[in-house]
Amino acid sequence: MAQPKRKQSKRRSANRRAANAFQAPEFAKDPTDGSLFRPHHVNPKTGMYRGRQVLNVEV
């Protein structure tokens, strides 16, 4: 089995692990009521998607 020629540095290992770090989801702001929702998803608070009512949401 192949063996590495050099020891891998701590910085290189840390940079590799940093690529897998958790990233918080981005949110879009609804222009009508200002609520936050995931982009390209239905707004769960209002039931609107791209300016159309797609879900009946009881308020």
mmCIF file with all atom_site columns, C-alpha atoms in Angstrom:
data_model
loop_
_atom_site.group_PDB
_atom_site.id
_atom_site.type_symbol
_atom_site.label_atom_id
_atom_site.label_alt_id
_atom_site.label_comp_id
_atom_site.label_asym_id
_atom_site.label_entity_id
_atom_site.label_seq_id
_atom_site.pdbx_PDB_ins_code
_atom_site.Cartn_x
_atom_site.Cartn_y
_atom_site.Cartn_z
_atom_site.occupancy
_atom_site.B_iso_or_equiv
_atom_site.pdbx_formal_charge
_atom_site.auth_seq_id
_atom_site.auth_comp_id
_atom_site.auth_asym_id
_atom_site.auth_atom_id
_atom_site.pdbx_PDB_model_num
ATOM 1  C CA . MET A 1 1  ? 0.000   0.000  0.000  1.00 0.00 ? 1  MET A CA 1
ATOM 2  C CA . ALA A 1 2  ? 1.261   3.486  -0.844 1.00 0.00 ? 2  ALA A CA 1
ATOM 3  C CA . GLN A 1 3  ? 2.649   5.667  1.934  1.00 0.00 ? 3  GLN A CA 1
ATOM 4  C CA . PRO A 1 4  ? 2.787   9.482  1.984  1.00 0.00 ? 4  PRO A CA 1
ATOM 5  C CA . LYS A 1 5  ? 6.233   10.966 1.385  1.00 0.00 ? 5  LYS A CA 1
ATOM 6  C CA . ARG A 1 6  ? 5.668   13.890 3.748  1.00 0.00 ? 6  ARG A CA 1
ATOM 7  C CA . LYS A 1 7  ? 3.633   14.581 6.861  1.00 0.00 ? 7  LYS A CA 1
ATOM 8  C CA . GLN A 1 8  ? 0.488   16.570 6.125  1.00 0.00 ? 8  GLN A CA 1
ATOM 9  C CA . SER A 1 9  ? 0.585   19.918 7.923  1.00 0.00 ? 9  SER A CA 1
ATOM 10 C CA . LYS A 1 10 ? -1.999  20.929 10.526 1.00 0.00 ? 10 LYS A CA 1
ATOM 11 C CA . ARG A 1 11 ? -3.031  23.868 8.385  1.00 0.00 ? 11 ARG A CA 1
ATOM 12 C CA . ARG A 1 12 ? -3.727  21.679 5.361  1.00 0.00 ? 12 ARG A CA 1
ATOM 13 C CA . SER A 1 13 ? -5.813  19.310 7.463  1.00 0.00 ? 13 SER A CA 1
ATOM 14 C CA . ALA A 1 14 ? -7.734  22.195 9.034  1.00 0.00 ? 14 ALA A CA 1
ATOM 15 C CA . ASN A 1 15 ? -8.429  23.749 5.606  1.00 0.00 ? 15 ASN A CA 1
ATOM 16 C CA . ARG A 1 16 ? -9.830  20.444 4.373  1.00 0.00 ? 16 ARG A CA 1
ATOM 17 C CA . ARG A 1 17 ? -12.097 20.126 7.417  1.00 0.00 ? 17 ARG A CA 1
ATOM 18 C CA . ALA A 1 18 ? -13.227 23.755 7.145  1.00 0.00 ? 18 ALA A CA 1
ATOM 19 C CA . ALA A 1 19 ? -14.762 23.026 3.735  1.00 0.00 ? 19 ALA A CA 1
ATOM 20 C CA . ASN A 1 20 ? -17.281 20.726 5.449  1.00 0.00 ? 20 ASN A CA 1
ATOM 21 C CA . ALA A 1 21 ? -18.321 23.294 8.068  1.00 0.00 ? 21 ALA A CA 1
ATOM 22 C CA . PHE A 1 22 ? -22.008 23.967 8.623  1.00 0.00 ? 22 PHE A CA 1
ATOM 23 C CA . GLN A 1 23 ? -23.378 26.971 6.746  1.00 0.00 ? 23 GLN A CA 1
ATOM 24 C CA . ALA A 1 24 ? -26.516 28.729 7.925  1.00 0.00 ? 24 ALA A CA 1
ATOM 25 C CA . PRO A 1 25 ? -29.265 28.836 5.281  1.00 0.00 ? 25 PRO A CA 1
ATOM 26 C CA . GLU A 1 26 ? -29.821 32.043 3.342  1.00 0.00 ? 26 GLU A CA 1
ATOM 27 C CA . PHE A 1 27 ? -33.193 33.751 3.598  1.00 0.00 ? 27 PHE A CA 1
ATOM 28 C CA . ALA A 1 28 ? -35.168 36.003 1.282  1.00 0.00 ? 28 ALA A CA 1
ATOM 29 C CA . LYS A 1 29 ? -37.372 38.825 2.546  1.00 0.00 ? 29 LYS A CA 1
ATOM 30 C CA . ASP A 1 30 ? -41.016 38.974 1.470  1.00 0.00 ? 30 ASP A CA 1
ATOM 31 C CA . PRO A 1 31 ? -41.693 42.429 -0.031 1.00 0.00 ? 31 PRO A CA 1
ATOM 32 C CA . THR A 1 32 ? -45.318 42.479 1.161  1.00 0.00 ? 32 THR A CA 1
ATOM 33 C CA . ASP A 1 33 ? -45.033 41.668 4.877  1.00 0.00 ? 33 ASP A CA 1
ATOM 34 C CA . GLY A 1 34 ? -41.264 41.454 5.467  1.00 0.00 ? 34 GLY A CA 1
ATOM 35 C CA . SER A 1 35 ? -41.250 37.836 6.665  1.00 0.00 ? 35 SER A CA 1
ATOM 36 C CA . LEU A 1 36 ? -38.216 35.672 5.950  1.00 0.00 ? 36 LEU A CA 1
ATOM 37 C CA . PHE A 1 37 ? -38.374 32.486 3.876  1.00 0.00 ? 37 PHE A CA 1
ATOM 38 C CA . ARG A 1 38 ? -36.065 30.223 1.888  1.00 0.00 ? 38 ARG A CA 1
ATOM 39 C CA . PRO A 1 39 ? -35.460 31.400 -1.699 1.00 0.00 ? 39 PRO A CA 1
ATOM 40 C CA . HIS A 1 40 ? -37.277 29.386 -4.416 1.00 0.00 ? 40 HIS A CA 1
ATOM 41 C CA . HIS A 1 41 ? -39.667 27.967 -1.789 1.00 0.00 ? 41 HIS A CA 1
ATOM 42 C CA . VAL A 1 42 ? -43.228 28.789 -0.792 1.00 0.00 ? 42 VAL A CA 1
ATOM 43 C CA . ASN A 1 43 ? -43.438 31.335 2.009  1.00 0.00 ? 43 ASN A CA 1
ATOM 44 C CA . PRO A 1 44 ? -44.915 29.253 4.852  1.00 0.00 ? 44 PRO A CA 1
ATOM 45 C CA . LYS A 1 45 ? -46.349 32.306 6.610  1.00 0.00 ? 45 LYS A CA 1
ATOM 46 C CA . THR A 1 46 ? -48.357 33.672 3.672  1.00 0.00 ? 46 THR A CA 1
ATOM 47 C CA . GLY A 1 47 ? -48.547 30.726 1.245  1.00 0.00 ? 47 GLY A CA 1
ATOM 48 C CA . MET A 1 48 ? -47.293 32.894 -1.637 1.00 0.00 ? 48 MET A CA 1
ATOM 49 C CA . TYR A 1 49 ? -44.806 31.804 -4.312 1.00 0.00 ? 49 TYR A CA 1
ATOM 50 C CA . ARG A 1 50 ? -43.576 34.190 -7.031 1.00 0.00 ? 50 ARG A CA 1
ATOM 51 C CA . GLY A 1 51 ? -46.495 36.555 -6.468 1.00 0.00 ? 51 GLY A CA 1
ATOM 52 C CA . ARG A 1 52 ? -49.190 33.841 -6.598 1.00 0.00 ? 52 ARG A CA 1
ATOM 53 C CA . GLN A 1 53 ? -51.218 32.276 -3.796 1.00 0.00 ? 53 GLN A CA 1
ATOM 54 C CA . VAL A 1 54 ? -50.382 28.545 -3.872 1.00 0.00 ? 54 VAL A CA 1
ATOM 55 C CA . LEU A 1 55 ? -51.289 27.455 -0.336 1.00 0.00 ? 55 LEU A CA 1
ATOM 56 C CA . ASN A 1 56 ? -54.306 28.247 1.795  1.00 0.00 ? 56 ASN A CA 1
ATOM 57 C CA . VAL A 1 57 ? -52.850 29.410 5.102  1.00 0.00 ? 57 VAL A CA 1
ATOM 58 C CA . GLU A 1 58 ? -55.169 29.921 8.072  1.00 0.00 ? 58 GLU A CA 1
ATOM 59 C CA . VAL A 1 59 ? -54.216 33.078 9.957  1.00 0.00 ? 59 VAL A CA 1
#
